[in-house]
Structure formats: structure tokens, C-alpha cells
Amino acid sequence: MVPQLLFLLLSVIALLGAGMLLLRRDPIDGALALVMTMVALAGLYLQLVAPVIAALQVIVYAGAIMVLFLFVTMFVRRSEEHGPLHRNRPVFGVALLVAALLFGLLANVALRADLSSAAAAGSSADLRAIAEQIFSADLFPFELVSVLLLVAMVGVVVLARRGEES
Amino acid sequence: MIGLTHYLVLAAILFVLGLFAVLTRRNAVTVLMGIELMLNAGNLNLVAFNHYAGSGVDGQIFALFVIVLAAAEAAVALAILLSIYRTFKHIAVDDIHLLRG
């Protein structure tokens, strides 16, 4: 009974956060709502026996990435105070259509696919198992990601500094 | 009993909400936050499949890589946004169409 209640509570919190991101005008409200969603998702990861991902979700997503978002939001805040919240009406209708179609498709797959073979839960993955796989079988993509992070870092510095000289 | 289907449906709803934010919002920062929400929905799928698949940690490692890529993407995109803000003094995605002539 407790897992069901926890799942329900966490998914409601996650959906509330996502809904607030859609509805609130101030992007700072949206960022805080998104933090709420991320933390709820971390709770769901714990329920799925993925403590490593849950911790990373809180540290990297709710911590680092969202702080970056808040920082930039406060930089560019002045521009949000006037003008419409959403784009023009045709875009809105098309977006509603696309979103509804995609949700129908995804929910259809999720509800109708035969997942009975996957019913036996019980994968336990601790940090050791993840580390062993990353540093053996997945070593090459891991190194590639470190190169990507370096490239992104250099790129960000170049992009953010460009305007200052002129 | 909470099964894989519940997680998949929850992830689908989150993904669609993120997509909706990306398509409709005017503020570019909110558009990026919609992208982050979509990436999170994908991650939830990966971890859920990993859990219900029985053994192995492949799904969790995929999720880990997605988190790293999301961090890199957010950093670069926000730097571009700052650059746009310096040029236009606003970040409304409707009004940024200089490349379109």
C-alpha cells in the first residue's frame, strides 16, 4: 500500500511542477516549479531502486542546472514584464494538436504493449555495479562525454565573452 | 501494484507537457526548461525500464549520460541566450528572426 501512495504522491507533485511551468508567467516561478518536479522524480528513482541516479538528479539537475537557469533568468528578466505570455494563436492550436497526438501514441504503446515478461522486478544497482560497467564496457562513451564537456565549456566561455570586446 | 505501465504513462504526460511548453511559450528560458522537462521524462523511462528488466544497469548508465548531456546542452544554450539578449535586449522567441531576413 505504501509504495502505491508514494508513487501517487510523487507523480502528483511532478505533474504539478510541470503544470506550473506551463502556466506561470514569471520564468523564476517556472524554474522553481521545475526544481519541484526534479526532486519528485528523484523520489521516483529511489522507488525504482536507482539511488545513484536519484542522487545525481538532485545534485546535477535540481542543483547545478536549475541554478544556472535561475542565474540567466535573473539576467534577462526585464524583457518578460510586457508582451503576451504565449506565442500567437495558430501556434497554440498546432501545439495542442501535436501534444495530444503524441500523448495518445505514447499512452497507447504503454498501455497495450505486452510488458508481462518485465513484471518480475528486482534489479538492484548500487554504485559499484554502475562504476564497474562505466569503466569497462562503456569506457569509450564515457571518455567521449568528457571531451564533449570540455568542448561545451570552451564554447560557453567564448559565447559569453564575445559581446564584451565590442 | 505499481507497474512499468504507470511509469510509462507518467513519463508520457511529463514529456507532452514539456513539448507543449517548448511549442507555445514566448520566453526562451521557459522553452529551454520545457526541453529539460522532456529530457527528464525520457530519463524516467530509461530508469523504469532498467528496473523492470530484471538485471543489469544499462538503463541507469543511459540515464547518467543523458544527465551529463543535458548539463552541457543547458550551459551552451544559456550562453547563446545571453548573447541574443545582448544583441536584441529581449529573449522572446517570436521576435528573434534576424537570420530569416
PDB file of C-alpha atoms in Angstrom:
ATOM      1  CA  MET A   1       0.000   0.000   0.000  1.00  0.00           C
ATOM      2  CA  VAL A   2       2.765   2.421   0.900  1.00  0.00           C
ATOM      3  CA  PRO A   3       4.570   2.200  -2.462  1.00  0.00           C
ATOM      4  CA  GLN A   4       1.345   2.966  -4.312  1.00  0.00           C
ATOM      5  CA  LEU A   5       0.673   6.015  -2.154  1.00  0.00           C
ATOM      6  CA  LEU A   6       4.250   7.199  -2.570  1.00  0.00           C
ATOM      7  CA  PHE A   7       4.065   6.768  -6.339  1.00  0.00           C
ATOM      8  CA  LEU A   8       0.791   8.669  -6.447  1.00  0.00           C
ATOM      9  CA  LEU A   9       2.094  11.492  -4.255  1.00  0.00           C
ATOM     10  CA  LEU A  10       5.365  11.848  -6.164  1.00  0.00           C
ATOM     11  CA  SER A  11       3.705  11.778  -9.570  1.00  0.00           C
ATOM     12  CA  VAL A  12       1.157  14.388  -8.491  1.00  0.00           C
ATOM     13  CA  ILE A  13       3.995  16.632  -7.275  1.00  0.00           C
ATOM     14  CA  ALA A  14       5.906  16.096 -10.524  1.00  0.00           C
ATOM     15  CA  LEU A  15       2.850  16.882 -12.643  1.00  0.00           C
ATOM     16  CA  LEU A  16       2.034  19.938 -10.530  1.00  0.00           C
ATOM     17  CA  GLY A  17       5.530  21.268 -11.123  1.00  0.00           C
ATOM     18  CA  ALA A  18       5.264  20.658 -14.858  1.00  0.00           C
ATOM     19  CA  GLY A  19       1.851  22.314 -14.960  1.00  0.00           C
ATOM     20  CA  MET A  20       3.123  25.353 -13.106  1.00  0.00           C
ATOM     21  CA  LEU A  21       5.979  25.639 -15.604  1.00  0.00           C
ATOM     22  CA  LEU A  22       3.332  25.898 -18.307  1.00  0.00           C
ATOM     23  CA  LEU A  23       1.027  28.327 -16.554  1.00  0.00           C
ATOM     24  CA  ARG A  24       3.128  30.748 -14.537  1.00  0.00           C
ATOM     25  CA  ARG A  25       4.252  33.903 -16.266  1.00  0.00           C
ATOM     26  CA  ASP A  26       7.450  34.558 -14.348  1.00  0.00           C
ATOM     27  CA  PRO A  27      10.239  32.212 -15.524  1.00  0.00           C
ATOM     28  CA  ILE A  28      11.606  32.220 -11.971  1.00  0.00           C
ATOM     29  CA  ASP A  29       8.362  30.628 -10.799  1.00  0.00           C
ATOM     30  CA  GLY A  30       8.747  28.167 -13.655  1.00  0.00           C
ATOM     31  CA  ALA A  31      12.307  27.309 -12.624  1.00  0.00           C
ATOM     32  CA  LEU A  32      11.277  26.724  -9.012  1.00  0.00           C
ATOM     33  CA  ALA A  33       8.353  24.566 -10.170  1.00  0.00           C
ATOM     34  CA  LEU A  34      10.779  22.585 -12.317  1.00  0.00           C
ATOM     35  CA  VAL A  35      13.005  22.041  -9.272  1.00  0.00           C
ATOM     36  CA  MET A  36       9.931  20.595  -7.558  1.00  0.00           C
ATOM     37  CA  THR A  37       9.405  18.228 -10.490  1.00  0.00           C
ATOM     38  CA  MET A  38      13.064  17.161 -10.468  1.00  0.00           C
ATOM     39  CA  VAL A  39      13.019  16.372  -6.746  1.00  0.00           C
ATOM     40  CA  ALA A  40       9.799  14.371  -7.133  1.00  0.00           C
ATOM     41  CA  LEU A  41      11.416  12.456  -9.999  1.00  0.00           C
ATOM     42  CA  ALA A  42      14.406  11.752  -7.741  1.00  0.00           C
ATOM     43  CA  GLY A  43      11.952  10.203  -5.283  1.00  0.00           C
ATOM     44  CA  LEU A  44      10.554   8.055  -8.091  1.00  0.00           C
ATOM     45  CA  TYR A  45      14.101   6.934  -8.970  1.00  0.00           C
ATOM     46  CA  LEU A  46      14.523   5.853  -5.362  1.00  0.00           C
ATOM     47  CA  GLN A  47      11.347   3.815  -5.703  1.00  0.00           C
ATOM     48  CA  LEU A  48      12.843   2.235  -8.810  1.00  0.00           C
ATOM     49  CA  VAL A  49      15.921   1.211  -6.779  1.00  0.00           C
ATOM     50  CA  ALA A  50      18.216   3.638  -8.574  1.00  0.00           C
ATOM     51  CA  PRO A  51      19.780   5.573  -5.696  1.00  0.00           C
ATOM     52  CA  VAL A  52      22.751   6.725  -7.776  1.00  0.00           C
ATOM     53  CA  ILE A  53      20.568   8.321 -10.422  1.00  0.00           C
ATOM     54  CA  ALA A  54      18.378   9.837  -7.703  1.00  0.00           C
ATOM     55  CA  ALA A  55      21.374  11.474  -6.042  1.00  0.00           C
ATOM     56  CA  LEU A  56      22.708  12.720  -9.382  1.00  0.00           C
ATOM     57  CA  GLN A  57      19.275  14.045 -10.258  1.00  0.00           C
ATOM     58  CA  VAL A  58      19.230  16.176  -7.117  1.00  0.00           C
ATOM     59  CA  ILE A  59      22.859  17.289  -7.350  1.00  0.00           C
ATOM     60  CA  VAL A  60      23.187  17.927 -11.081  1.00  0.00           C
ATOM     61  CA  TYR A  61      19.632  18.714 -12.208  1.00  0.00           C
ATOM     62  CA  ALA A  62      17.933  20.319  -9.227  1.00  0.00           C
ATOM     63  CA  GLY A  63      21.223  21.800  -8.077  1.00  0.00           C
ATOM     64  CA  ALA A  64      23.572  22.815 -10.863  1.00  0.00           C
ATOM     65  CA  ILE A  65      21.386  23.075 -13.961  1.00  0.00           C
ATOM     66  CA  MET A  66      18.473  24.853 -12.339  1.00  0.00           C
ATOM     67  CA  VAL A  67      20.779  27.325 -10.576  1.00  0.00           C
ATOM     68  CA  LEU A  68      22.225  28.111 -14.000  1.00  0.00           C
ATOM     69  CA  PHE A  69      18.693  28.657 -15.297  1.00  0.00           C
ATOM     70  CA  LEU A  70      17.807  30.944 -12.390  1.00  0.00           C
ATOM     71  CA  PHE A  71      21.006  32.895 -12.911  1.00  0.00           C
ATOM     72  CA  VAL A  72      20.312  33.545 -16.601  1.00  0.00           C
ATOM     73  CA  THR A  73      16.633  34.222 -15.887  1.00  0.00           C
ATOM     74  CA  MET A  74      17.562  36.969 -13.468  1.00  0.00           C
ATOM     75  CA  PHE A  75      19.963  38.386 -16.060  1.00  0.00           C
ATOM     76  CA  VAL A  76      17.325  38.713 -18.775  1.00  0.00           C
ATOM     77  CA  ARG A  77      14.321  39.299 -16.554  1.00  0.00           C
ATOM     78  CA  ARG A  78      13.488  42.822 -17.666  1.00  0.00           C
ATOM     79  CA  SER A  79      12.191  41.680 -21.053  1.00  0.00           C
ATOM     80  CA  GLU A  80       9.454  39.453 -19.652  1.00  0.00           C
ATOM     81  CA  GLU A  81       7.368  42.136 -17.985  1.00  0.00           C
ATOM     82  CA  HIS A  82       5.313  43.075 -21.026  1.00  0.00           C
ATOM     83  CA  GLY A  83       4.018  41.324 -24.103  1.00  0.00           C
ATOM     84  CA  PRO A  84       1.930  38.162 -24.360  1.00  0.00           C
ATOM     85  CA  LEU A  85       2.763  35.042 -22.406  1.00  0.00           C
ATOM     86  CA  HIS A  86       2.294  32.651 -25.289  1.00  0.00           C
ATOM     87  CA  ARG A  87       3.020  32.809 -28.970  1.00  0.00           C
ATOM     88  CA  ASN A  88       0.222  33.584 -31.423  1.00  0.00           C
ATOM     89  CA  ARG A  89      -2.963  31.548 -31.591  1.00  0.00           C
ATOM     90  CA  PRO A  90      -2.276  29.291 -34.620  1.00  0.00           C
ATOM     91  CA  VAL A  91       0.902  28.048 -32.969  1.00  0.00           C
ATOM     92  CA  PHE A  92      -1.079  27.352 -29.824  1.00  0.00           C
ATOM     93  CA  GLY A  93      -3.616  25.228 -31.678  1.00  0.00           C
ATOM     94  CA  VAL A  94      -0.962  23.294 -33.571  1.00  0.00           C
ATOM     95  CA  ALA A  95       0.927  22.706 -30.330  1.00  0.00           C
ATOM     96  CA  LEU A  96      -2.192  21.397 -28.633  1.00  0.00           C
ATOM     97  CA  LEU A  97      -2.817  19.051 -31.552  1.00  0.00           C
ATOM     98  CA  VAL A  98       0.775  17.778 -31.656  1.00  0.00           C
ATOM     99  CA  ALA A  99       0.893  17.286 -27.903  1.00  0.00           C
ATOM    100  CA  ALA A 100      -2.437  15.446 -27.833  1.00  0.00           C
ATOM    101  CA  LEU A 101      -1.452  13.188 -30.739  1.00  0.00           C
ATOM    102  CA  LEU A 102       1.917  12.358 -29.211  1.00  0.00           C
ATOM    103  CA  PHE A 103       0.387  11.622 -25.833  1.00  0.00           C
ATOM    104  CA  GLY A 104      -2.191   9.361 -27.433  1.00  0.00           C
ATOM    105  CA  LEU A 105       0.562   7.488 -29.247  1.00  0.00           C
ATOM    106  CA  LEU A 106       2.788   7.106 -26.175  1.00  0.00           C
ATOM    107  CA  ALA A 107      -0.061   6.114 -23.870  1.00  0.00           C
ATOM    108  CA  ASN A 108      -1.303   3.647 -26.455  1.00  0.00           C
ATOM    109  CA  VAL A 109       2.094   1.983 -26.601  1.00  0.00           C
ATOM    110  CA  ALA A 110       2.447   1.964 -22.828  1.00  0.00           C
ATOM    111  CA  LEU A 111      -0.996   0.518 -22.200  1.00  0.00           C
ATOM    112  CA  ARG A 112      -1.150  -2.040 -24.977  1.00  0.00           C
ATOM    113  CA  ALA A 113       2.381  -3.368 -25.142  1.00  0.00           C
ATOM    114  CA  ASP A 114       2.919  -6.755 -23.593  1.00  0.00           C
ATOM    115  CA  LEU A 115       5.051  -5.986 -20.577  1.00  0.00           C
ATOM    116  CA  SER A 116       4.223  -9.121 -18.645  1.00  0.00           C
ATOM    117  CA  SER A 117       7.700 -10.553 -19.121  1.00  0.00           C
ATOM    118  CA  ALA A 118       9.043  -7.461 -17.402  1.00  0.00           C
ATOM    119  CA  ALA A 119       6.789  -7.871 -14.412  1.00  0.00           C
ATOM    120  CA  ALA A 120       9.397  -9.540 -12.260  1.00  0.00           C
ATOM    121  CA  ALA A 121      11.080  -6.547 -10.704  1.00  0.00           C
ATOM    122  CA  GLY A 122      14.187  -6.760  -8.647  1.00  0.00           C
ATOM    123  CA  SER A 123      17.198  -5.204 -10.292  1.00  0.00           C
ATOM    124  CA  SER A 124      19.422  -3.813  -7.623  1.00  0.00           C
ATOM    125  CA  ALA A 125      22.067  -1.462  -8.897  1.00  0.00           C
ATOM    126  CA  ASP A 126      24.483   0.065  -6.491  1.00  0.00           C
ATOM    127  CA  LEU A 127      27.279   2.460  -7.253  1.00  0.00           C
ATOM    128  CA  ARG A 128      29.758  -0.382  -7.609  1.00  0.00           C
ATOM    129  CA  ALA A 129      27.817  -2.106 -10.393  1.00  0.00           C
ATOM    130  CA  ILE A 130      27.410   1.162 -12.298  1.00  0.00           C
ATOM    131  CA  ALA A 131      31.046   2.132 -11.846  1.00  0.00           C
ATOM    132  CA  GLU A 132      32.267  -1.274 -12.967  1.00  0.00           C
ATOM    133  CA  GLN A 133      30.263  -1.099 -16.165  1.00  0.00           C
ATOM    134  CA  ILE A 134      31.175   2.515 -16.940  1.00  0.00           C
ATOM    135  CA  PHE A 135      34.888   1.886 -16.518  1.00  0.00           C
ATOM    136  CA  SER A 136      34.935  -1.350 -18.511  1.00  0.00           C
ATOM    137  CA  ALA A 137      32.298  -1.842 -21.186  1.00  0.00           C
ATOM    138  CA  ASP A 138      31.249   1.793 -21.521  1.00  0.00           C
ATOM    139  CA  LEU A 139      34.671   3.359 -21.165  1.00  0.00           C
ATOM    140  CA  PHE A 140      34.763   4.812 -24.682  1.00  0.00           C
ATOM    141  CA  PRO A 141      31.464   6.740 -24.479  1.00  0.00           C
ATOM    142  CA  PHE A 142      32.475   7.880 -21.010  1.00  0.00           C
ATOM    143  CA  GLU A 143      35.679   9.401 -22.364  1.00  0.00           C
ATOM    144  CA  LEU A 144      33.775  10.908 -25.279  1.00  0.00           C
ATOM    145  CA  VAL A 145      31.439  12.611 -22.822  1.00  0.00           C
ATOM    146  CA  SER A 146      34.375  14.159 -21.011  1.00  0.00           C
ATOM    147  CA  VAL A 147      35.631  15.564 -24.324  1.00  0.00           C
ATOM    148  CA  LEU A 148      32.119  16.869 -25.019  1.00  0.00           C
ATOM    149  CA  LEU A 149      32.027  18.615 -21.651  1.00  0.00           C
ATOM    150  CA  LEU A 150      35.372  20.251 -22.393  1.00  0.00           C
ATOM    151  CA  VAL A 151      34.126  21.437 -25.800  1.00  0.00           C
ATOM    152  CA  ALA A 152      30.929  22.774 -24.218  1.00  0.00           C
ATOM    153  CA  MET A 153      32.895  24.594 -21.543  1.00  0.00           C
ATOM    154  CA  VAL A 154      35.199  26.293 -24.034  1.00  0.00           C
ATOM    155  CA  GLY A 155      32.235  27.111 -26.249  1.00  0.00           C
ATOM    156  CA  VAL A 156      30.323  28.691 -23.405  1.00  0.00           C
ATOM    157  CA  VAL A 157      33.263  30.855 -22.402  1.00  0.00           C
ATOM    158  CA  VAL A 158      33.718  32.043 -25.995  1.00  0.00           C
ATOM    159  CA  LEU A 159      29.995  32.718 -26.471  1.00  0.00           C
ATOM    160  CA  ALA A 160      29.569  34.546 -23.191  1.00  0.00           C
ATOM    161  CA  ARG A 161      32.630  36.740 -23.663  1.00  0.00           C
ATOM    162  CA  ARG A 162      32.099  37.715 -27.281  1.00  0.00           C
ATOM    163  CA  GLY A 163      29.951  40.776 -26.658  1.00  0.00           C
ATOM    164  CA  GLU A 164      32.288  42.381 -24.180  1.00  0.00           C
ATOM    165  CA  GLU A 165      35.037  43.475 -26.550  1.00  0.00           C
ATOM    166  CA  SER A 166      32.926  45.482 -28.913  1.00  0.00           C
TER     167      SER A 166
ATOM    168  CA  MET B   1       0.544  -2.714  -7.709  1.00  0.00           C
ATOM    169  CA  ILE B   2       2.629  -0.110  -9.463  1.00  0.00           C
ATOM    170  CA  GLY B   3       3.912  -1.494 -12.727  1.00  0.00           C
ATOM    171  CA  LEU B   4       6.007  -0.364 -15.634  1.00  0.00           C
ATOM    172  CA  THR B   5       2.912   0.983 -17.370  1.00  0.00           C
ATOM    173  CA  HIS B   6       2.292   3.556 -14.637  1.00  0.00           C
ATOM    174  CA  TYR B   7       5.777   4.950 -15.029  1.00  0.00           C
ATOM    175  CA  LEU B   8       5.489   4.993 -18.808  1.00  0.00           C
ATOM    176  CA  VAL B   9       2.210   6.910 -18.703  1.00  0.00           C
ATOM    177  CA  LEU B  10       3.586   9.395 -16.167  1.00  0.00           C
ATOM    178  CA  ALA B  11       6.651   9.921 -18.363  1.00  0.00           C
ATOM    179  CA  ALA B  12       4.427  10.390 -21.410  1.00  0.00           C
ATOM    180  CA  ILE B  13       2.416  13.094 -19.629  1.00  0.00           C
ATOM    181  CA  LEU B  14       5.577  14.877 -18.486  1.00  0.00           C
ATOM    182  CA  PHE B  15       7.062  14.674 -21.988  1.00  0.00           C
ATOM    183  CA  VAL B  16       3.944  16.113 -23.583  1.00  0.00           C
ATOM    184  CA  LEU B  17       3.778  18.959 -21.045  1.00  0.00           C
ATOM    185  CA  GLY B  18       7.404  19.770 -21.840  1.00  0.00           C
ATOM    186  CA  LEU B  19       6.691  19.661 -25.563  1.00  0.00           C
ATOM    187  CA  PHE B  20       3.757  21.996 -25.039  1.00  0.00           C
ATOM    188  CA  ALA B  21       5.963  24.464 -23.173  1.00  0.00           C
ATOM    189  CA  VAL B  22       8.541  24.311 -25.978  1.00  0.00           C
ATOM    190  CA  LEU B  23       5.964  24.930 -28.693  1.00  0.00           C
ATOM    191  CA  THR B  24       3.871  27.646 -27.085  1.00  0.00           C
ATOM    192  CA  ARG B  25       5.884  29.760 -24.676  1.00  0.00           C
ATOM    193  CA  ARG B  26       7.395  33.023 -25.825  1.00  0.00           C
ATOM    194  CA  ASN B  27      10.165  33.314 -23.271  1.00  0.00           C
ATOM    195  CA  ALA B  28      13.247  31.452 -24.498  1.00  0.00           C
ATOM    196  CA  VAL B  29      14.300  30.461 -20.980  1.00  0.00           C
ATOM    197  CA  THR B  30      10.953  28.761 -20.453  1.00  0.00           C
ATOM    198  CA  VAL B  31      11.354  26.987 -23.789  1.00  0.00           C
ATOM    199  CA  LEU B  32      14.676  25.592 -22.570  1.00  0.00           C
ATOM    200  CA  MET B  33      13.054  24.497 -19.324  1.00  0.00           C
ATOM    201  CA  GLY B  34      10.490  22.620 -21.414  1.00  0.00           C
ATOM    202  CA  ILE B  35      13.360  20.795 -23.119  1.00  0.00           C
ATOM    203  CA  GLU B  36      14.769  19.877 -19.717  1.00  0.00           C
ATOM    204  CA  LEU B  37      11.374  18.512 -18.730  1.00  0.00           C
ATOM    205  CA  MET B  38      11.300  16.351 -21.871  1.00  0.00           C
ATOM    206  CA  LEU B  39      14.775  15.008 -21.113  1.00  0.00           C
ATOM    207  CA  ASN B  40      13.624  14.171 -17.591  1.00  0.00           C
ATOM    208  CA  ALA B  41      10.638  12.266 -18.917  1.00  0.00           C
ATOM    209  CA  GLY B  42      12.985  10.249 -21.117  1.00  0.00           C
ATOM    210  CA  ASN B  43      15.196   9.562 -18.133  1.00  0.00           C
ATOM    211  CA  LEU B  44      12.257   8.295 -16.117  1.00  0.00           C
ATOM    212  CA  ASN B  45      11.504   5.866 -18.935  1.00  0.00           C
ATOM    213  CA  LEU B  46      15.096   4.639 -19.012  1.00  0.00           C
ATOM    214  CA  VAL B  47      15.282   4.056 -15.265  1.00  0.00           C
ATOM    215  CA  ALA B  48      11.854   2.411 -15.162  1.00  0.00           C
ATOM    216  CA  PHE B  49      12.745   0.028 -17.995  1.00  0.00           C
ATOM    217  CA  ASN B  50      16.045  -0.723 -16.276  1.00  0.00           C
ATOM    218  CA  HIS B  51      14.269  -1.583 -13.037  1.00  0.00           C
ATOM    219  CA  TYR B  52      11.646  -3.808 -14.609  1.00  0.00           C
ATOM    220  CA  ALA B  53      14.054  -5.519 -16.990  1.00  0.00           C
ATOM    221  CA  GLY B  54      15.430  -7.592 -14.154  1.00  0.00           C
ATOM    222  CA  SER B  55      19.202  -7.411 -14.177  1.00  0.00           C
ATOM    223  CA  GLY B  56      21.889  -5.083 -15.453  1.00  0.00           C
ATOM    224  CA  VAL B  57      22.441  -1.360 -15.135  1.00  0.00           C
ATOM    225  CA  ASP B  58      22.352  -0.337 -18.807  1.00  0.00           C
ATOM    226  CA  GLY B  59      19.300   1.871 -18.375  1.00  0.00           C
ATOM    227  CA  GLN B  60      20.799   3.699 -15.436  1.00  0.00           C
ATOM    228  CA  ILE B  61      24.015   4.316 -17.351  1.00  0.00           C
ATOM    229  CA  PHE B  62      21.993   5.716 -20.244  1.00  0.00           C
ATOM    230  CA  ALA B  63      20.189   7.982 -17.774  1.00  0.00           C
ATOM    231  CA  LEU B  64      23.524   9.110 -16.411  1.00  0.00           C
ATOM    232  CA  PHE B  65      24.762  10.049 -19.873  1.00  0.00           C
ATOM    233  CA  VAL B  66      21.517  11.897 -20.549  1.00  0.00           C
ATOM    234  CA  ILE B  67      22.001  13.953 -17.375  1.00  0.00           C
ATOM    235  CA  VAL B  68      25.535  14.901 -18.470  1.00  0.00           C
ATOM    236  CA  LEU B  69      24.376  15.812 -21.978  1.00  0.00           C
ATOM    237  CA  ALA B  70      21.528  17.872 -20.536  1.00  0.00           C
ATOM    238  CA  ALA B  71      24.009  19.812 -18.444  1.00  0.00           C
ATOM    239  CA  ALA B  72      26.195  20.543 -21.476  1.00  0.00           C
ATOM    240  CA  GLU B  73      23.149  21.469 -23.564  1.00  0.00           C
ATOM    241  CA  ALA B  74      21.786  23.813 -20.915  1.00  0.00           C
ATOM    242  CA  ALA B  75      25.121  25.568 -20.478  1.00  0.00           C
ATOM    243  CA  VAL B  76      25.613  26.172 -24.213  1.00  0.00           C
ATOM    244  CA  ALA B  77      22.004  27.173 -24.804  1.00  0.00           C
ATOM    245  CA  LEU B  78      22.006  29.644 -21.931  1.00  0.00           C
ATOM    246  CA  ALA B  79      25.253  31.190 -23.181  1.00  0.00           C
ATOM    247  CA  ILE B  80      23.628  31.626 -26.601  1.00  0.00           C
ATOM    248  CA  LEU B  81      20.630  33.204 -24.866  1.00  0.00           C
ATOM    249  CA  LEU B  82      22.872  35.714 -23.113  1.00  0.00           C
ATOM    250  CA  SER B  83      24.448  36.518 -26.460  1.00  0.00           C
ATOM    251  CA  ILE B  84      20.994  37.010 -28.019  1.00  0.00           C
ATOM    252  CA  TYR B  85      19.965  39.192 -25.110  1.00  0.00           C
ATOM    253  CA  ARG B  86      22.972  41.451 -25.670  1.00  0.00           C
ATOM    254  CA  THR B  87      22.001  41.907 -29.307  1.00  0.00           C
ATOM    255  CA  PHE B  88      18.204  42.216 -29.083  1.00  0.00           C
ATOM    256  CA  LYS B  89      17.658  43.306 -25.453  1.00  0.00           C
ATOM    257  CA  HIS B  90      14.934  40.679 -25.162  1.00  0.00           C
ATOM    258  CA  ILE B  91      14.551  36.909 -25.487  1.00  0.00           C
ATOM    259  CA  ALA B  92      11.047  36.497 -26.927  1.00  0.00           C
ATOM    260  CA  VAL B  93      11.381  33.686 -29.454  1.00  0.00           C
ATOM    261  CA  ASP B  94       8.736  35.194 -31.748  1.00  0.00           C
ATOM    262  CA  ASP B  95      10.761  38.312 -32.390  1.00  0.00           C
ATOM    263  CA  ILE B  96      14.155  36.744 -32.965  1.00  0.00           C
ATOM    264  CA  HIS B  97      14.194  36.234 -36.712  1.00  0.00           C
ATOM    265  CA  LEU B  98      17.193  38.168 -37.934  1.00  0.00           C
ATOM    266  CA  LEU B  99      18.545  35.194 -39.888  1.00  0.00           C
ATOM    267  CA  ARG B 100      15.259  34.970 -41.768  1.00  0.00           C
ATOM    268  CA  GLY B 101      15.919  38.394 -43.257  1.00  0.00           C
TER     269      GLY B 101
END
